[in-house]
Amino acid sequence: MGRLDGKVIVLSAAAQGIGRAAAIAFAKEGAKVTATDINGEKLRELDSIAGIRTKVVDVTKKDQVEELAKEHDHVDVLFNVAGFVHHGSILDCEEADWDFTMNVNVRSMFLMTRAFLPKMLAKKSGNIINMSSVASSIKGVVNRCVYSTSKAAVIGLTKSVAADYLDQGIRCNCVCPGTVDTPSLRGRIQAQPDPEQAYKDFMARQKTGRMCTAEEVAYLCVYLASDEVSSALFLVGSLTSLVFPQRDSGGYLSHG
């Protein structure tokens, strides 16, 4: 038996990186997964995996999110992964950069949570997992101004939903990794003036000598999605889980 047998899970940003790894990990543990993304070509690569259904959805669009929700009689787990990383300080951030980042990183989670939470409340059971970051209210990171601001907002959203609905059977947690080796990260490194030096800088901050993998984050998400958490009261509500701390992070394992 899998740890997620029979659970219905909906997640965003499943075409690559953490979302893709999580979709595969959820399915392997017996969940019925609806994997969404705006990149239909990459997303369809998941169609061959048992337990995964794919659907192209722009989670920043209210009508598309509501249509997705209507397709599900109930949902056990909602995993909000969609995100965008803007590189630069506040002086490098134009209004368009700010608005786009907030739309993808925060508004998408607002829309998805509003659409699926009523289904969870109807059966007095549900689990929402939001993807945040160490670069947030947890710590300041150079050249991550709007990104860090958006991820701090995700933590605030998570804590608010947790506080409002804990006594109605809803768990809401967020995962806050440090640097994760994903296609998105590698693309940002290649976009730097000196990609080789940028990669060395990323590696120099890794306390373990390597970056966290998307699969390692997915393993944590399997645990958070499982019923193993239900009796662990310190994990019910607004826990922020951290993995692979960086050298200057103080070695955090969790931050509530």
mmCIF file of C-alpha atoms in Angstrom:
data_model
loop_
_atom_site.group_PDB
_atom_site.id
_atom_site.type_symbol
_atom_site.label_atom_id
_atom_site.label_comp_id
_atom_site.label_asym_id
_atom_site.label_seq_id
_atom_site.Cartn_x
_atom_site.Cartn_y
_atom_site.Cartn_z
ATOM 1 C CA MET A 1 0.000 0.000 0.000
ATOM 2 C CA GLY A 2 1.135 3.517 -0.761
ATOM 3 C CA ARG A 3 1.249 6.341 1.745
ATOM 4 C CA LEU A 4 -1.261 8.335 -0.331
ATOM 5 C CA ASP A 5 -3.556 5.539 -1.547
ATOM 6 C CA GLY A 6 -6.787 6.927 -2.977
ATOM 7 C CA LYS A 7 -6.046 10.573 -2.211
ATOM 8 C CA VAL A 8 -7.054 13.086 -4.866
ATOM 9 C CA ILE A 9 -4.286 15.645 -5.351
ATOM 10 C CA VAL A 10 -4.231 18.742 -7.555
ATOM 11 C CA LEU A 11 -0.988 20.619 -8.135
ATOM 12 C CA SER A 12 0.354 23.414 -10.306
ATOM 13 C CA ALA A 13 3.658 23.913 -12.161
ATOM 14 C CA ALA A 14 4.005 20.184 -12.804
ATOM 15 C CA ALA A 15 5.838 20.380 -16.132
ATOM 16 C CA GLN A 16 9.283 20.544 -14.551
ATOM 17 C CA GLY A 17 11.248 20.942 -11.338
ATOM 18 C CA ILE A 18 9.615 20.483 -7.943
ATOM 19 C CA GLY A 19 6.090 20.246 -9.353
ATOM 20 C CA ARG A 20 7.020 17.457 -11.739
ATOM 21 C CA ALA A 21 8.948 15.546 -9.066
ATOM 22 C CA ALA A 22 6.038 15.905 -6.644
ATOM 23 C CA ALA A 23 3.459 14.721 -9.184
ATOM 24 C CA ILE A 24 5.502 11.582 -9.838
ATOM 25 C CA ALA A 25 6.143 10.970 -6.130
ATOM 26 C CA PHE A 26 2.454 11.417 -5.272
ATOM 27 C CA ALA A 27 1.391 8.978 -7.989
ATOM 28 C CA LYS A 28 3.954 6.393 -6.905
ATOM 29 C CA GLU A 29 2.425 6.516 -3.423
ATOM 30 C CA GLY A 30 -1.028 5.727 -4.793
ATOM 31 C CA ALA A 31 -2.586 9.168 -5.231
ATOM 32 C CA LYS A 32 -4.861 10.201 -8.088
ATOM 33 C CA VAL A 33 -3.041 13.259 -9.368
ATOM 34 C CA THR A 34 -4.231 16.132 -11.538
ATOM 35 C CA ALA A 35 -1.040 17.818 -12.732
ATOM 36 C CA THR A 36 -1.371 21.283 -14.255
ATOM 37 C CA ASP A 37 0.941 23.734 -15.985
ATOM 38 C CA ILE A 38 0.899 26.316 -18.768
ATOM 39 C CA ASN A 39 3.540 24.336 -20.694
ATOM 40 C CA GLY A 40 1.420 21.682 -22.368
ATOM 41 C CA GLU A 41 4.259 20.055 -24.287
ATOM 42 C CA LYS A 42 6.362 19.343 -21.204
ATOM 43 C CA LEU A 43 3.302 18.542 -19.104
ATOM 44 C CA ARG A 44 2.145 15.789 -21.470
ATOM 45 C CA GLU A 45 5.322 13.848 -20.707
ATOM 46 C CA LEU A 46 3.566 12.852 -17.473
ATOM 47 C CA ASP A 47 0.609 11.269 -19.289
ATOM 48 C CA SER A 48 2.312 7.878 -19.444
ATOM 49 C CA ILE A 49 2.626 7.638 -15.654
ATOM 50 C CA ALA A 50 -0.132 5.678 -13.934
ATOM 51 C CA GLY A 51 -2.214 7.808 -11.598
ATOM 52 C CA ILE A 52 -1.480 11.152 -13.279
ATOM 53 C CA ARG A 53 -3.946 13.155 -15.365
ATOM 54 C CA THR A 54 -2.643 16.332 -16.976
ATOM 55 C CA LYS A 55 -4.433 19.549 -17.815
ATOM 56 C CA VAL A 56 -3.093 22.799 -19.219
ATOM 57 C CA VAL A 57 -4.136 25.559 -16.815
ATOM 58 C CA ASP A 58 -2.919 29.102 -16.240
ATOM 59 C CA VAL A 59 -3.381 29.356 -12.480
ATOM 60 C CA THR A 60 -3.248 33.158 -12.632
ATOM 61 C CA LYS A 61 -6.533 33.130 -14.582
ATOM 62 C CA LYS A 62 -9.631 32.952 -12.386
ATOM 63 C CA ASP A 63 -11.863 31.384 -15.044
ATOM 64 C CA GLN A 64 -9.378 28.583 -15.751
ATOM 65 C CA VAL A 65 -8.895 27.850 -12.048
ATOM 66 C CA GLU A 66 -12.656 27.731 -11.453
ATOM 67 C CA GLU A 67 -13.103 25.393 -14.430
ATOM 68 C CA LEU A 68 -10.428 23.110 -12.980
ATOM 69 C CA ALA A 69 -12.173 23.072 -9.606
ATOM 70 C CA LYS A 70 -15.523 22.171 -11.192
ATOM 71 C CA GLU A 71 -13.944 19.009 -12.603
ATOM 72 C CA HIS A 72 -13.357 17.654 -9.095
ATOM 73 C CA ASP A 73 -16.087 16.466 -6.744
ATOM 74 C CA HIS A 74 -13.570 16.529 -3.941
ATOM 75 C CA VAL A 75 -9.871 17.135 -3.396
ATOM 76 C CA ASP A 76 -7.781 15.825 -0.520
ATOM 77 C CA VAL A 77 -4.576 17.758 -1.197
ATOM 78 C CA LEU A 78 -3.865 21.007 -3.041
ATOM 79 C CA PHE A 79 -0.200 21.714 -3.759
ATOM 80 C CA ASN A 80 0.454 25.263 -4.980
ATOM 81 C CA VAL A 81 3.834 25.267 -6.709
ATOM 82 C CA ALA A 82 3.666 27.866 -9.488
ATOM 83 C CA GLY A 83 6.331 30.522 -9.110
ATOM 84 C CA PHE A 84 8.654 32.963 -10.839
ATOM 85 C CA VAL A 85 12.076 34.208 -9.734
ATOM 86 C CA HIS A 86 12.967 37.812 -10.563
ATOM 87 C CA HIS A 87 16.667 38.663 -10.256
ATOM 88 C CA GLY A 88 17.536 42.083 -8.878
ATOM 89 C CA SER A 89 17.224 44.653 -6.113
ATOM 90 C CA ILE A 90 14.290 47.016 -5.646
ATOM 91 C CA LEU A 91 15.947 49.471 -8.052
ATOM 92 C CA ASP A 92 16.137 46.748 -10.697
ATOM 93 C CA CYS A 93 12.454 45.922 -10.289
ATOM 94 C CA GLU A 94 10.016 47.749 -12.544
ATOM 95 C CA GLU A 95 6.300 47.880 -11.786
ATOM 96 C CA ALA A 96 5.693 45.256 -14.461
ATOM 97 C CA ASP A 97 8.211 42.922 -12.780
ATOM 98 C CA TRP A 98 6.547 43.464 -9.412
ATOM 99 C CA ASP A 99 3.042 42.859 -10.753
ATOM 100 C CA PHE A 100 4.017 39.765 -12.741
ATOM 101 C CA THR A 101 5.857 38.182 -9.809
ATOM 102 C CA MET A 102 3.046 38.846 -7.353
ATOM 103 C CA ASN A 103 0.502 37.539 -9.848
ATOM 104 C CA VAL A 104 2.314 34.246 -10.366
ATOM 105 C CA ASN A 105 3.676 33.681 -6.862
ATOM 106 C CA VAL A 106 0.826 34.930 -4.682
ATOM 107 C CA ARG A 107 -2.373 35.552 -6.632
ATOM 108 C CA SER A 108 -2.252 32.064 -8.162
ATOM 109 C CA MET A 109 -2.267 30.534 -4.665
ATOM 110 C CA PHE A 110 -5.098 32.843 -3.615
ATOM 111 C CA LEU A 111 -7.179 31.759 -6.616
ATOM 112 C CA MET A 112 -6.440 28.053 -6.250
ATOM 113 C CA THR A 113 -7.101 28.040 -2.514
ATOM 114 C CA ARG A 114 -10.387 29.931 -2.875
ATOM 115 C CA ALA A 115 -11.519 27.519 -5.585
ATOM 116 C CA PHE A 116 -10.684 24.261 -3.794
ATOM 117 C CA LEU A 117 -11.058 25.105 -0.101
ATOM 118 C CA PRO A 118 -14.896 24.950 -0.142
ATOM 119 C CA LYS A 119 -14.695 21.346 -1.377
ATOM 120 C CA MET A 120 -12.443 20.489 1.551
ATOM 121 C CA LEU A 121 -14.672 22.272 4.045
ATOM 122 C CA ALA A 122 -17.690 20.348 2.761
ATOM 123 C CA LYS A 123 -16.137 17.109 3.998
ATOM 124 C CA LYS A 124 -14.300 18.726 6.914
ATOM 125 C CA SER A 125 -10.978 17.427 5.683
ATOM 126 C CA GLY A 126 -8.285 18.845 3.454
ATOM 127 C CA ASN A 127 -4.617 19.588 3.100
ATOM 128 C CA ILE A 128 -3.072 22.620 1.401
ATOM 129 C CA ILE A 129 0.666 22.818 0.763
ATOM 130 C CA ASN A 130 2.193 26.045 -0.532
ATOM 131 C CA MET A 131 5.662 26.428 -2.008
ATOM 132 C CA SER A 132 7.569 29.279 -0.390
ATOM 133 C CA SER A 133 11.320 29.765 0.069
ATOM 134 C CA VAL A 134 14.066 30.521 2.561
ATOM 135 C CA ALA A 135 14.284 33.795 0.608
ATOM 136 C CA SER A 136 11.220 35.297 2.287
ATOM 137 C CA SER A 137 10.435 36.615 5.762
ATOM 138 C CA ILE A 138 12.885 33.977 6.997
ATOM 139 C CA LYS A 139 15.989 35.696 5.625
ATOM 140 C CA GLY A 140 17.087 38.339 3.175
ATOM 141 C CA VAL A 141 18.827 37.211 -0.008
ATOM 142 C CA VAL A 142 20.799 39.474 -2.350
ATOM 143 C CA ASN A 143 19.050 40.300 -5.646
ATOM 144 C CA ARG A 144 15.787 38.612 -4.691
ATOM 145 C CA CYS A 145 13.755 41.673 -3.651
ATOM 146 C CA VAL A 146 10.375 41.068 -5.277
ATOM 147 C CA TYR A 147 10.764 37.284 -5.148
ATOM 148 C CA SER A 148 11.468 37.354 -1.405
ATOM 149 C CA THR A 149 8.576 39.734 -0.850
ATOM 150 C CA SER A 150 6.215 37.419 -2.692
ATOM 151 C CA LYS A 151 7.399 34.358 -0.791
ATOM 152 C CA ALA A 152 6.972 36.190 2.515
ATOM 153 C CA ALA A 153 3.396 36.819 1.402
ATOM 154 C CA VAL A 154 2.985 33.085 0.770
ATOM 155 C CA ILE A 155 4.031 32.388 4.359
ATOM 156 C CA GLY A 156 1.504 34.960 5.562
ATOM 157 C CA LEU A 157 -1.217 33.416 3.405
ATOM 158 C CA THR A 158 -0.376 29.956 4.724
ATOM 159 C CA LYS A 159 -0.492 31.042 8.354
ATOM 160 C CA SER A 160 -3.783 32.885 7.832
ATOM 161 C CA VAL A 161 -5.531 29.952 6.156
ATOM 162 C CA ALA A 162 -4.172 27.616 8.826
ATOM 163 C CA ALA A 163 -5.483 29.811 11.633
ATOM 164 C CA ASP A 164 -8.893 30.333 10.036
ATOM 165 C CA TYR A 165 -9.670 26.706 9.225
ATOM 166 C CA LEU A 166 -7.673 24.479 11.578
ATOM 167 C CA ASP A 167 -10.770 23.671 13.648
ATOM 168 C CA GLN A 168 -12.624 22.689 10.464
ATOM 169 C CA GLY A 169 -10.288 19.870 9.511
ATOM 170 C CA ILE A 170 -7.978 21.822 7.216
ATOM 171 C CA ARG A 171 -4.183 21.640 7.353
ATOM 172 C CA CYS A 172 -2.191 24.344 5.600
ATOM 173 C CA ASN A 173 1.616 24.231 5.496
ATOM 174 C CA CYS A 174 4.344 25.686 3.343
ATOM 175 C CA VAL A 175 7.685 24.317 2.248
ATOM 176 C CA CYS A 176 10.627 26.732 2.244
ATOM 177 C CA PRO A 177 13.707 25.206 0.610
ATOM 178 C CA GLY A 178 17.017 26.866 0.023
ATOM 179 C CA THR A 179 18.616 26.501 -3.414
ATOM 180 C CA VAL A 180 17.062 23.641 -5.394
ATOM 181 C CA ASP A 181 18.668 22.233 -8.545
ATOM 182 C CA THR A 182 15.907 22.668 -11.131
ATOM 183 C CA PRO A 183 15.697 23.599 -14.835
ATOM 184 C CA SER A 184 14.482 27.023 -13.713
ATOM 185 C CA LEU A 185 17.614 27.587 -11.623
ATOM 186 C CA ARG A 186 19.918 26.430 -14.395
ATOM 187 C CA GLY A 187 18.179 28.764 -16.803
ATOM 188 C CA ARG A 188 18.710 31.706 -14.463
ATOM 189 C CA ILE A 189 22.369 30.793 -14.040
ATOM 190 C CA GLN A 190 22.876 30.672 -17.804
ATOM 191 C CA ALA A 191 21.252 34.091 -18.112
ATOM 192 C CA GLN A 192 23.905 35.681 -15.873
ATOM 193 C CA PRO A 193 26.845 37.573 -17.447
ATOM 194 C CA ASP A 194 29.233 34.935 -16.066
ATOM 195 C CA PRO A 195 27.293 31.642 -15.725
ATOM 196 C CA GLU A 196 30.312 29.716 -14.446
ATOM 197 C CA GLN A 197 30.902 32.186 -11.613
ATOM 198 C CA ALA A 198 27.188 32.346 -10.847
ATOM 199 C CA TYR A 199 27.125 28.559 -10.456
ATOM 200 C CA LYS A 200 30.166 28.679 -8.156
ATOM 201 C CA ASP A 201 28.456 31.358 -6.056
ATOM 202 C CA PHE A 202 25.364 29.184 -5.664
ATOM 203 C CA MET A 203 27.463 26.181 -4.677
ATOM 204 C CA ALA A 204 29.525 28.199 -2.190
ATOM 205 C CA ARG A 205 26.358 28.875 -0.184
ATOM 206 C CA GLN A 206 25.448 25.200 0.161
ATOM 207 C CA LYS A 207 26.310 23.959 3.624
ATOM 208 C CA THR A 208 26.104 20.328 2.476
ATOM 209 C CA GLY A 209 28.382 20.875 -0.521
ATOM 210 C CA ARG A 210 25.573 20.340 -3.005
ATOM 211 C CA MET A 211 22.174 21.736 -3.886
ATOM 212 C CA CYS A 212 18.927 20.116 -2.845
ATOM 213 C CA THR A 213 17.200 18.131 -5.600
ATOM 214 C CA ALA A 214 13.584 18.485 -6.651
ATOM 215 C CA GLU A 215 13.046 14.859 -5.676
ATOM 216 C CA GLU A 216 14.192 15.552 -2.109
ATOM 217 C CA VAL A 217 11.667 18.364 -1.797
ATOM 218 C CA ALA A 218 9.031 16.027 -3.241
ATOM 219 C CA TYR A 219 9.731 13.445 -0.525
ATOM 220 C CA LEU A 220 8.977 16.075 2.113
ATOM 221 C CA CYS A 221 5.760 16.962 0.291
ATOM 222 C CA VAL A 222 4.676 13.309 0.278
ATOM 223 C CA TYR A 223 5.017 13.334 4.053
ATOM 224 C CA LEU A 224 3.055 16.577 4.403
ATOM 225 C CA ALA A 225 0.344 15.202 2.093
ATOM 226 C CA SER A 226 0.034 11.955 4.025
ATOM 227 C CA ASP A 227 -2.089 11.035 7.028
ATOM 228 C CA GLU A 228 1.136 10.561 8.981
ATOM 229 C CA VAL A 229 0.979 14.274 9.762
ATOM 230 C CA SER A 230 -2.571 14.280 11.126
ATOM 231 C CA SER A 231 -1.569 13.210 14.621
ATOM 232 C CA ALA A 232 1.519 15.445 14.754
ATOM 233 C CA LEU A 233 -0.061 18.602 16.118
ATOM 234 C CA PHE A 234 3.065 20.673 15.606
ATOM 235 C CA LEU A 235 2.691 20.055 11.878
ATOM 236 C CA VAL A 236 -0.995 20.932 11.737
ATOM 237 C CA GLY A 237 -1.373 24.557 10.783
ATOM 238 C CA SER A 238 1.323 27.031 9.898
ATOM 239 C CA LEU A 239 4.570 25.081 9.939
ATOM 240 C CA THR A 240 7.205 26.271 7.520
ATOM 241 C CA SER A 241 9.467 23.367 6.573
ATOM 242 C CA LEU A 242 13.023 23.986 5.456
ATOM 243 C CA VAL A 243 15.401 21.637 3.712
ATOM 244 C CA PHE A 244 19.109 21.848 2.914
ATOM 245 C CA PRO A 245 20.033 25.018 4.838
ATOM 246 C CA GLN A 246 22.608 27.332 3.324
ATOM 247 C CA ARG A 247 25.837 28.246 5.103
ATOM 248 C CA ASP A 248 24.503 31.481 6.512
ATOM 249 C CA SER A 249 21.036 30.180 7.421
ATOM 250 C CA GLY A 250 21.960 29.029 10.903
ATOM 251 C CA GLY A 251 21.137 25.408 10.169
ATOM 252 C CA TYR A 252 17.350 25.706 10.328
ATOM 253 C CA LEU A 253 15.348 22.502 10.130
ATOM 254 C CA SER A 254 11.967 24.052 10.719
ATOM 255 C CA HIS A 255 10.475 27.443 11.365
ATOM 256 C CA GLY A 256 6.986 27.786 12.761
#
